[in-house]
mmCIF file of C-alpha atoms and ligand atoms in Angstrom:
data_model
loop_
_atom_site.group_PDB
_atom_site.id
_atom_site.type_symbol
_atom_site.label_atom_id
_atom_site.label_comp_id
_atom_site.label_asym_id
_atom_site.label_seq_id
_atom_site.Cartn_x
_atom_site.Cartn_y
_atom_site.Cartn_z
ATOM 1 C CA MET A 7 95.136 117.810 113.195
ATOM 2 C CA ASP A 8 97.672 119.068 110.716
ATOM 3 C CA PHE A 9 98.754 117.036 107.731
ATOM 4 C CA ALA A 10 101.771 115.415 109.417
ATOM 5 C CA GLU A 11 99.665 114.484 112.444
ATOM 6 C CA ARG A 12 97.117 112.820 110.216
ATOM 7 C CA ILE A 13 99.844 110.725 108.631
ATOM 8 C CA ALA A 14 101.334 109.800 111.999
ATOM 9 C CA ALA A 15 97.838 108.773 113.093
ATOM 10 C CA GLY A 16 97.795 106.348 110.166
ATOM 11 C CA ASP A 17 95.667 108.239 107.622
ATOM 12 C CA THR A 18 96.592 106.284 104.509
ATOM 13 C CA ARG A 19 95.260 108.812 102.040
ATOM 14 C CA ALA A 20 97.334 111.562 103.578
ATOM 15 C CA GLY A 21 100.326 109.203 103.604
ATOM 16 C CA ALA A 22 99.838 108.353 99.946
ATOM 17 C CA ARG A 23 99.677 112.026 99.074
ATOM 18 C CA LEU A 24 102.928 112.774 100.886
ATOM 19 C CA MET A 25 104.606 109.896 99.028
ATOM 20 C CA ARG A 26 103.443 111.341 95.744
ATOM 21 C CA TRP A 27 104.763 114.777 96.671
ATOM 22 C CA LEU A 28 108.117 113.312 97.632
ATOM 23 C CA ASP A 29 108.202 111.279 94.439
ATOM 24 C CA ASP A 30 107.521 114.382 92.354
ATOM 25 C CA GLY A 31 109.898 116.581 94.308
ATOM 26 C CA ASP A 32 106.882 118.760 95.168
ATOM 27 C CA PRO A 33 108.096 121.326 97.739
ATOM 28 C CA ARG A 34 104.978 120.787 99.869
ATOM 29 C CA GLY A 35 106.395 117.386 100.825
ATOM 30 C CA PHE A 36 109.559 118.452 102.607
ATOM 31 C CA PRO A 37 108.127 120.326 105.620
ATOM 32 C CA VAL A 38 105.758 117.426 106.248
ATOM 33 C CA PHE A 39 108.601 114.940 106.009
ATOM 34 C CA GLU A 40 110.612 117.100 108.359
ATOM 35 C CA SER A 41 107.993 117.020 111.065
ATOM 36 C CA LEU A 42 107.442 113.277 110.649
ATOM 37 C CA TYR A 43 111.084 112.297 110.755
ATOM 38 C CA PRO A 44 111.536 112.393 114.561
ATOM 39 C CA GLY A 45 108.797 109.768 114.835
ATOM 40 C CA THR A 46 110.592 107.297 112.583
ATOM 41 C CA GLY A 47 113.165 104.656 113.412
ATOM 42 C CA LYS A 48 110.804 102.011 114.724
ATOM 43 C CA ALA A 49 110.351 99.979 111.548
ATOM 44 C CA ARG A 50 112.672 97.273 110.338
ATOM 45 C CA LEU A 51 113.452 97.222 106.632
ATOM 46 C CA ILE A 52 113.670 93.887 104.872
ATOM 47 C CA GLY A 53 115.188 93.948 101.396
ATOM 48 C CA VAL A 54 113.954 91.431 98.858
ATOM 49 C CA THR A 55 115.926 91.240 95.653
ATOM 50 C CA GLY A 56 116.989 88.606 93.169
ATOM 51 C CA SER A 57 116.746 87.597 89.578
ATOM 52 C CA PRO A 58 113.858 88.752 87.376
ATOM 53 C CA GLY A 59 110.892 86.434 87.624
ATOM 54 C CA ALA A 60 112.293 84.430 90.541
ATOM 55 C CA GLY A 61 109.019 84.956 92.361
ATOM 56 C CA LYS A 62 109.810 87.919 94.617
ATOM 57 C CA SER A 63 106.358 89.466 94.390
ATOM 58 C CA THR A 64 104.573 86.153 94.882
ATOM 59 C CA LEU A 65 106.794 85.462 97.862
ATOM 60 C CA ILE A 66 106.141 88.892 99.358
ATOM 61 C CA ALA A 67 102.397 88.349 99.087
ATOM 62 C CA ALA A 68 102.810 85.174 101.170
ATOM 63 C CA TRP A 69 105.316 86.780 103.525
ATOM 64 C CA ILE A 70 102.845 89.550 104.318
ATOM 65 C CA ARG A 71 100.505 86.910 105.654
ATOM 66 C CA SER A 72 103.150 85.437 107.986
ATOM 67 C CA LEU A 73 103.988 88.893 109.288
ATOM 68 C CA ARG A 74 100.321 89.765 109.788
ATOM 69 C CA ASP A 75 99.831 86.505 111.708
ATOM 70 C CA ARG A 76 102.522 87.717 114.087
ATOM 71 C CA GLY A 77 100.766 91.021 114.563
ATOM 72 C CA HIS A 78 103.027 93.194 112.444
ATOM 73 C CA ARG A 79 101.759 96.035 110.309
ATOM 74 C CA VAL A 80 103.381 95.641 106.912
ATOM 75 C CA GLY A 81 104.437 98.239 104.380
ATOM 76 C CA VAL A 82 105.815 97.272 100.986
ATOM 77 C CA VAL A 83 107.851 99.415 98.627
ATOM 78 C CA ALA A 84 108.203 97.850 95.197
ATOM 79 C CA VAL A 85 110.813 99.465 93.005
ATOM 80 C CA ASP A 86 110.300 98.995 89.275
ATOM 81 C CA PRO A 87 107.528 96.589 90.137
ATOM 82 C CA SER A 88 107.527 94.399 87.097
ATOM 83 C CA SER A 89 110.558 93.721 84.993
ATOM 84 C CA PRO A 90 110.127 93.678 81.239
ATOM 85 C CA PHE A 91 111.990 90.363 81.087
ATOM 86 C CA THR A 92 109.592 87.998 82.670
ATOM 87 C CA GLY A 93 106.025 89.109 82.451
ATOM 88 C CA GLY A 94 106.002 89.009 86.230
ATOM 89 C CA ALA A 95 102.791 90.523 87.570
ATOM 90 C CA LEU A 96 102.765 93.820 89.399
ATOM 91 C CA LEU A 97 103.127 93.288 93.094
ATOM 92 C CA GLY A 98 99.918 95.192 93.743
ATOM 93 C CA ASP A 99 98.048 92.795 91.466
ATOM 94 C CA ARG A 100 99.444 89.792 93.261
ATOM 95 C CA VAL A 101 98.391 91.172 96.571
ATOM 96 C CA ARG A 102 94.985 92.150 95.294
ATOM 97 C CA MET A 103 94.479 88.492 94.539
ATOM 98 C CA THR A 104 94.924 87.736 98.208
ATOM 99 C CA HIS A 105 93.026 88.781 101.285
ATOM 100 C CA HIS A 106 95.432 91.641 102.047
ATOM 101 C CA ALA A 107 93.693 93.941 99.632
ATOM 102 C CA LEU A 108 91.305 95.316 102.219
ATOM 103 C CA ASP A 109 93.588 95.047 105.210
ATOM 104 C CA PRO A 110 94.298 98.517 106.650
ATOM 105 C CA ASP A 111 97.467 97.126 108.234
ATOM 106 C CA VAL A 112 99.039 96.465 104.841
ATOM 107 C CA PHE A 113 100.202 99.290 102.589
ATOM 108 C CA ILE A 114 101.797 98.791 99.196
ATOM 109 C CA ARG A 115 103.508 101.413 97.143
ATOM 110 C CA SER A 116 105.402 101.264 93.885
ATOM 111 C CA VAL A 117 108.227 103.618 92.958
ATOM 112 C CA ALA A 118 109.595 104.160 89.530
ATOM 113 C CA THR A 119 111.101 107.618 89.669
ATOM 114 C CA ARG A 120 114.780 108.273 89.549
ATOM 115 C CA GLY A 121 114.657 112.027 89.580
ATOM 116 C CA ALA A 122 113.248 114.217 92.253
ATOM 117 C CA LEU A 123 114.995 113.040 95.402
ATOM 118 C CA GLY A 124 118.317 112.160 93.891
ATOM 119 C CA GLY A 125 117.830 108.697 92.493
ATOM 120 C CA LEU A 126 115.829 105.574 92.843
ATOM 121 C CA SER A 127 117.253 104.510 96.152
ATOM 122 C CA SER A 128 116.606 107.824 97.867
ATOM 123 C CA SER A 129 112.994 107.794 96.640
ATOM 124 C CA ALA A 130 112.445 104.269 97.915
ATOM 125 C CA VAL A 131 114.057 105.007 101.255
ATOM 126 C CA MET A 132 112.048 108.220 101.765
ATOM 127 C CA ILE A 133 108.876 106.268 101.152
ATOM 128 C CA ALA A 134 109.986 103.643 103.636
ATOM 129 C CA TYR A 135 110.408 106.448 106.196
ATOM 130 C CA VAL A 136 106.877 107.663 105.563
ATOM 131 C CA LEU A 137 105.588 104.117 106.116
ATOM 132 C CA ASP A 138 107.647 103.961 109.295
ATOM 133 C CA ALA A 139 106.056 107.217 110.483
ATOM 134 C CA MET A 140 102.629 105.761 109.698
ATOM 135 C CA GLY A 141 103.286 102.932 112.144
ATOM 136 C CA PHE A 142 104.158 100.118 109.755
ATOM 137 C CA ASP A 143 106.797 98.192 111.660
ATOM 138 C CA ARG A 144 107.935 95.776 108.969
ATOM 139 C CA ILE A 145 108.761 97.173 105.558
ATOM 140 C CA LEU A 146 109.523 94.908 102.641
ATOM 141 C CA LEU A 147 111.504 96.509 99.844
ATOM 142 C CA GLU A 148 111.340 94.699 96.500
ATOM 143 C CA THR A 149 113.836 95.426 93.736
ATOM 144 C CA VAL A 150 115.016 93.422 90.803
ATOM 145 C CA GLY A 151 118.645 92.454 91.383
ATOM 146 C CA VAL A 152 119.774 93.829 88.055
ATOM 147 C CA GLY A 153 121.500 97.182 87.874
ATOM 148 C CA GLN A 154 123.631 98.884 90.461
ATOM 149 C CA ASP A 155 120.912 101.277 91.652
ATOM 150 C CA GLU A 156 118.577 98.422 92.445
ATOM 151 C CA ILE A 157 121.240 96.535 94.332
ATOM 152 C CA ASP A 158 122.392 99.682 96.154
ATOM 153 C CA ILE A 159 118.975 100.096 97.690
ATOM 154 C CA MET A 160 119.625 96.962 99.700
ATOM 155 C CA ARG A 161 122.279 98.799 101.684
ATOM 156 C CA HIS A 162 119.417 100.498 103.461
ATOM 157 C CA ALA A 163 117.789 97.271 104.621
ATOM 158 C CA ASP A 164 118.218 95.753 108.075
ATOM 159 C CA ALA A 165 118.222 92.321 106.455
ATOM 160 C CA THR A 166 118.375 91.264 102.839
ATOM 161 C CA ALA A 167 116.804 88.224 101.227
ATOM 162 C CA VAL A 168 118.074 87.289 97.787
ATOM 163 C CA VAL A 169 115.541 85.235 95.848
ATOM 164 C CA LEU A 170 116.712 82.806 93.175
ATOM 165 C CA ALA A 171 114.904 80.057 91.331
ATOM 166 C CA PRO A 172 115.962 76.974 89.404
ATOM 167 C CA GLY A 173 116.192 77.181 85.663
ATOM 168 C CA HIS A 174 117.214 80.818 85.419
ATOM 169 C CA GLY A 175 120.923 80.269 85.003
ATOM 170 C CA ASP A 176 120.928 82.120 88.297
ATOM 171 C CA GLU A 177 123.897 80.518 89.870
ATOM 172 C CA VAL A 178 126.302 82.325 87.593
ATOM 173 C CA GLN A 179 124.246 85.499 87.221
ATOM 174 C CA ALA A 180 123.891 85.959 90.960
ATOM 175 C CA HIS A 181 127.635 85.777 91.324
ATOM 176 C CA LYS A 182 128.195 88.296 88.585
ATOM 177 C CA ALA A 183 125.737 90.738 90.008
ATOM 178 C CA GLY A 184 127.262 90.447 93.475
ATOM 179 C CA LEU A 185 123.926 89.285 94.813
ATOM 180 C CA LEU A 186 125.303 86.448 96.910
ATOM 181 C CA GLU A 187 127.525 88.874 98.781
ATOM 182 C CA ILE A 188 124.667 91.013 99.987
ATOM 183 C CA ALA A 189 122.414 88.114 101.028
ATOM 184 C CA ASP A 190 121.674 87.525 104.689
ATOM 185 C CA VAL A 191 119.219 84.905 103.550
ATOM 186 C CA LEU A 192 119.335 83.088 100.250
ATOM 187 C CA VAL A 193 115.842 82.036 99.237
ATOM 188 C CA VAL A 194 115.626 79.236 96.716
ATOM 189 C CA ASN A 195 112.094 79.681 95.465
ATOM 190 C CA LYS A 196 110.015 77.473 93.162
ATOM 191 C CA SER A 197 111.069 74.422 95.105
ATOM 192 C CA ASP A 198 108.006 72.718 93.647
ATOM 193 C CA LEU A 199 109.827 72.495 90.292
ATOM 194 C CA PRO A 200 111.614 69.281 89.299
ATOM 195 C CA ASP A 201 115.188 70.624 89.307
ATOM 196 C CA ALA A 202 114.745 72.627 92.448
ATOM 197 C CA GLU A 203 116.748 70.506 94.863
ATOM 198 C CA GLN A 204 119.735 70.280 92.597
ATOM 199 C CA ALA A 205 119.666 74.039 92.048
ATOM 200 C CA ALA A 206 119.363 74.616 95.796
ATOM 201 C CA LEU A 207 122.479 72.523 96.423
ATOM 202 C CA GLN A 208 124.376 74.494 93.797
ATOM 203 C CA PHE A 209 123.309 77.807 95.285
ATOM 204 C CA GLU A 210 124.256 76.562 98.718
ATOM 205 C CA ALA A 211 127.713 75.597 97.492
ATOM 206 C CA ALA A 212 128.150 78.930 95.718
ATOM 207 C CA ALA A 213 127.019 80.858 98.771
ATOM 208 C CA SER A 214 129.402 79.032 101.082
ATOM 209 C CA MET A 215 132.280 80.055 98.834
ATOM 210 C CA ALA A 216 131.547 83.708 99.387
ATOM 211 C CA ARG A 217 134.578 85.929 99.663
ATOM 212 C CA PRO A 218 136.406 85.790 102.983
ATOM 213 C CA GLY A 219 135.060 88.326 105.419
ATOM 214 C CA THR A 220 131.589 88.339 103.910
ATOM 215 C CA ARG A 221 128.849 86.494 105.738
ATOM 216 C CA ILE A 222 127.549 83.155 104.603
ATOM 217 C CA PRO A 223 123.829 83.418 104.044
ATOM 218 C CA VAL A 224 121.258 81.069 105.510
ATOM 219 C CA VAL A 225 119.599 79.090 102.704
ATOM 220 C CA VAL A 226 115.830 78.678 102.825
ATOM 221 C CA ARG A 227 113.782 76.695 100.308
ATOM 222 C CA THR A 228 110.346 78.031 99.464
ATOM 223 C CA SER A 229 107.497 77.573 97.093
ATOM 224 C CA ALA A 230 105.737 80.899 97.088
ATOM 225 C CA ARG A 231 103.108 79.494 94.782
ATOM 226 C CA GLU A 232 102.230 76.656 97.152
ATOM 227 C CA ASN A 233 102.915 78.725 100.244
ATOM 228 C CA ARG A 234 105.578 76.347 101.522
ATOM 229 C CA GLY A 235 108.642 77.448 103.455
ATOM 230 C CA VAL A 236 107.429 81.010 103.844
ATOM 231 C CA THR A 237 106.790 80.735 107.583
ATOM 232 C CA GLU A 238 110.327 79.381 107.971
ATOM 233 C CA LEU A 239 111.674 82.278 105.906
ATOM 234 C CA CYS A 240 109.785 84.711 108.098
ATOM 235 C CA ASP A 241 111.208 83.005 111.219
ATOM 236 C CA VAL A 242 114.780 83.155 109.939
ATOM 237 C CA VAL A 243 114.526 86.850 109.106
ATOM 238 C CA GLU A 244 112.814 87.751 112.383
ATOM 239 C CA HIS A 245 115.562 85.918 114.212
ATOM 240 C CA LEU A 246 118.197 87.917 112.332
ATOM 241 C CA LEU A 247 116.446 91.170 113.134
ATOM 242 C CA ALA A 248 116.125 90.305 116.821
ATOM 243 C CA ARG A 249 119.797 89.437 117.007
ATOM 244 C CA GLN A 250 120.761 92.730 115.394
ATOM 245 C CA ALA A 251 118.700 94.706 117.854
ATOM 246 C CA ALA A 252 120.741 93.184 120.664
ATOM 247 C CA ARG A 253 124.100 93.785 119.019
ATOM 248 C CA PRO A 254 126.696 93.605 121.770
ATOM 249 C CA ASP A 255 129.580 95.461 120.129
ATOM 250 C CA GLY A 256 127.797 98.796 120.269
ATOM 251 C CA THR A 257 127.980 99.470 116.535
ATOM 252 C CA ASP A 258 124.752 100.703 115.101
ATOM 253 C CA PRO A 259 124.184 99.635 111.505
ATOM 254 C CA ALA A 260 121.150 101.898 111.254
ATOM 255 C CA ARG A 261 123.362 104.859 112.063
ATOM 256 C CA VAL A 262 125.854 103.873 109.379
ATOM 257 C CA ARG A 263 123.031 103.602 106.849
ATOM 258 C CA LEU A 264 121.792 107.081 107.692
ATOM 259 C CA GLU A 265 125.259 108.497 107.151
ATOM 260 C CA ASP A 266 125.267 106.687 103.822
ATOM 261 C CA LEU A 267 121.927 108.152 102.882
ATOM 262 C CA VAL A 268 122.958 111.710 103.653
ATOM 263 C CA THR A 269 126.223 111.316 101.751
ATOM 264 C CA ASP A 270 124.312 109.853 98.854
ATOM 265 C CA LEU A 271 121.900 112.779 98.783
ATOM 266 C CA VAL A 272 124.734 115.288 98.887
ATOM 267 C CA SER A 273 126.635 113.688 96.048
ATOM 268 C CA LYS A 274 123.606 113.236 93.836
ATOM 269 C CA ARG A 275 122.433 116.786 94.394
ATOM 270 C CA ALA A 276 125.881 118.214 93.803
ATOM 271 C CA ARG A 277 126.054 116.233 90.592
ATOM 272 C CA GLU A 278 122.685 117.569 89.434
ATOM 273 C CA ARG A 279 123.612 121.089 90.370
ATOM 274 C CA ILE A 280 126.891 121.088 88.526
ATOM 275 C CA ARG A 281 125.402 119.359 85.507
ATOM 276 C CA SER A 282 122.790 122.052 85.028
ATOM 277 C CA ALA A 283 125.206 124.863 85.870
ATOM 278 C CA ILE A 284 127.579 123.613 83.204
ATOM 279 C CA ALA A 285 124.782 123.338 80.676
ATOM 280 C CA ASP A 286 123.914 127.010 81.299
ATOM 281 C CA ASP A 287 127.481 128.236 81.246
ATOM 282 C CA PRO A 288 128.878 129.295 77.847
ATOM 283 C CA ASP A 289 132.391 129.502 79.348
ATOM 284 C CA ALA A 290 132.118 125.844 80.320
ATOM 285 C CA MET A 291 131.440 124.895 76.723
ATOM 286 C CA ALA A 292 134.466 126.899 75.629
ATOM 287 C CA LEU A 293 136.504 125.098 78.265
ATOM 288 C CA MET A 294 135.331 121.703 76.997
ATOM 289 C CA GLU A 295 136.371 122.785 73.560
ATOM 290 C CA ARG A 296 139.864 123.605 74.856
ATOM 291 C CA VAL A 297 140.078 120.167 76.480
ATOM 292 C CA ALA A 298 139.182 118.616 73.115
ATOM 293 C CA ARG A 299 141.906 120.693 71.399
ATOM 294 C CA ARG A 300 144.430 119.522 74.039
ATOM 295 C CA GLU A 301 144.999 123.072 75.248
ATOM 296 C CA ILE A 302 144.056 122.195 78.802
ATOM 297 C CA ASP A 303 143.904 118.817 80.532
ATOM 298 C CA PRO A 304 140.675 117.340 81.959
ATOM 299 C CA PHE A 305 141.851 117.545 85.596
ATOM 300 C CA SER A 306 142.592 121.266 85.389
ATOM 301 C CA ALA A 307 139.318 121.879 83.566
ATOM 302 C CA ALA A 308 137.440 119.998 86.305
ATOM 303 C CA ASP A 309 139.174 122.103 88.967
ATOM 304 C CA ILE A 310 138.100 125.296 87.221
ATOM 305 C CA LEU A 311 134.474 124.172 86.977
ATOM 306 C CA MET A 312 134.353 122.930 90.576
ATOM 307 C CA GLU A 313 135.732 126.221 91.795
ATOM 308 C CA ARG A 314 133.221 128.189 89.783
ATOM 309 C CA HIS A 315 130.067 126.179 90.402
ATOM 310 C CA LEU A 316 130.446 124.313 93.694
ATOM 311 C CA GLY A 317 132.838 126.607 95.547
HETATM 312 N N1 GTP B 409 106.377 77.001 90.045
HETATM 313 C C1 GTP B 409 106.442 78.128 90.742
HETATM 314 N N2 GTP B 409 106.216 79.305 90.119
HETATM 315 C C2 GTP B 409 106.287 80.432 90.859
HETATM 316 C C3 GTP B 409 106.600 80.429 92.253
HETATM 317 N N3 GTP B 409 106.622 81.701 92.688
HETATM 318 C C4 GTP B 409 106.338 82.488 91.630
HETATM 319 N N4 GTP B 409 106.140 81.732 90.531
HETATM 320 C C5 GTP B 409 105.803 82.202 89.174
HETATM 321 O O1 GTP B 409 106.903 82.899 88.613
HETATM 322 C C6 GTP B 409 106.452 84.006 87.798
HETATM 323 C C7 GTP B 409 107.053 85.311 88.275
HETATM 324 O O2 GTP B 409 106.581 85.592 89.577
HETATM 325 P P1 GTP B 409 106.704 87.024 90.243
HETATM 326 O O3 GTP B 409 106.297 86.878 91.678
HETATM 327 O O4 GTP B 409 106.036 88.057 89.443
HETATM 328 O O5 GTP B 409 108.283 87.196 90.150
HETATM 329 P P2 GTP B 409 109.149 88.490 90.455
HETATM 330 O O6 GTP B 409 110.479 87.988 90.897
HETATM 331 O O7 GTP B 409 108.460 89.428 91.366
HETATM 332 O O8 GTP B 409 109.250 89.107 88.980
HETATM 333 P P3 GTP B 409 109.801 90.569 88.544
HETATM 334 O O9 GTP B 409 109.331 91.555 89.567
HETATM 335 O O10 GTP B 409 109.208 90.745 87.200
HETATM 336 O O11 GTP B 409 111.292 90.421 88.519
HETATM 337 C C8 GTP B 409 104.942 83.996 87.908
HETATM 338 O O12 GTP B 409 104.438 83.311 86.793
HETATM 339 C C9 GTP B 409 104.680 83.219 89.191
HETATM 340 O O13 GTP B 409 103.434 82.571 89.204
HETATM 341 C C10 GTP B 409 106.806 79.145 92.865
HETATM 342 O O14 GTP B 409 107.073 79.026 94.049
HETATM 343 N N5 GTP B 409 106.729 78.050 92.064
HETATM 344 MG MG1 MG B 410 108.002 91.492 91.132
#
């Protein structure tokens, strides 16, 4: 068996090595990825984002159990796994505390790189594809809902759960960050806390006032800590996924996301390429100097550099 075949057969060590190569931009990774790609497209990606410390990782640990009970094989990609704000535990640690640690049908991977593949979201999505090729059919993607990159990743998910919790000032923050707009499901976690119900009602009201044309998310109350509401959450999301699969209007959201991914890769790579070309080009520095002296305008200077380095 060659390396790609081993991964497709579910060899987790081989899979982990490929992920590392892809993360590092190691050229050995690309041919393997290339031969695995035709075997992907079977997994469904579930985005899990929300405010720092809302309980995303704890919730995912419980969610894994619901998905395993239904016979799914579960991959998890945790981006920036623990935010500095909250002292939230690493997802891997949370899961190690549960019985999933030794389960071969659960695979957890953290990503922190922003470089090699053209940004955080491309790295996370590539890793999700490797998990898909390894036969994991549900992939949970955790990101903190702070920062455009982290929120952008959710565009690649088949369904997105936004996790909020009472007492975080979340109602306003979530609005600001545009989190409510991307939610298919709004999870109000920590419903064991005293102010939880009031917060849930506020979130519900805020969500129902979403901008016209955007969907109104389903609100689900959970306590990840006490493992309440997680089965319901799992049901709601599975229902959404099943409905998407049977989409009657013929549009294929997965196809749109792939186009997005390719466009993303092109623009990020072009940006990298031109940035380093300019850094190595003494004429470019002279040109910048002329822009600063008002001898040439920025648009014309940009045209000159585009022509020279991307043409
Ligand atoms: N009371 C209560 N606490 C919870 C619940 N879920 C999580 N927590 C606690 O909230 C804190 C943060 O939990 P995490 O699961 O690490 O939260 P997170 O959203 O993944 O955090 P970051 O990844 O750092 O943004 C921990 O102390 C958890 O024990 C819950 O349902 N109820
Ligand atoms: Mg976390």
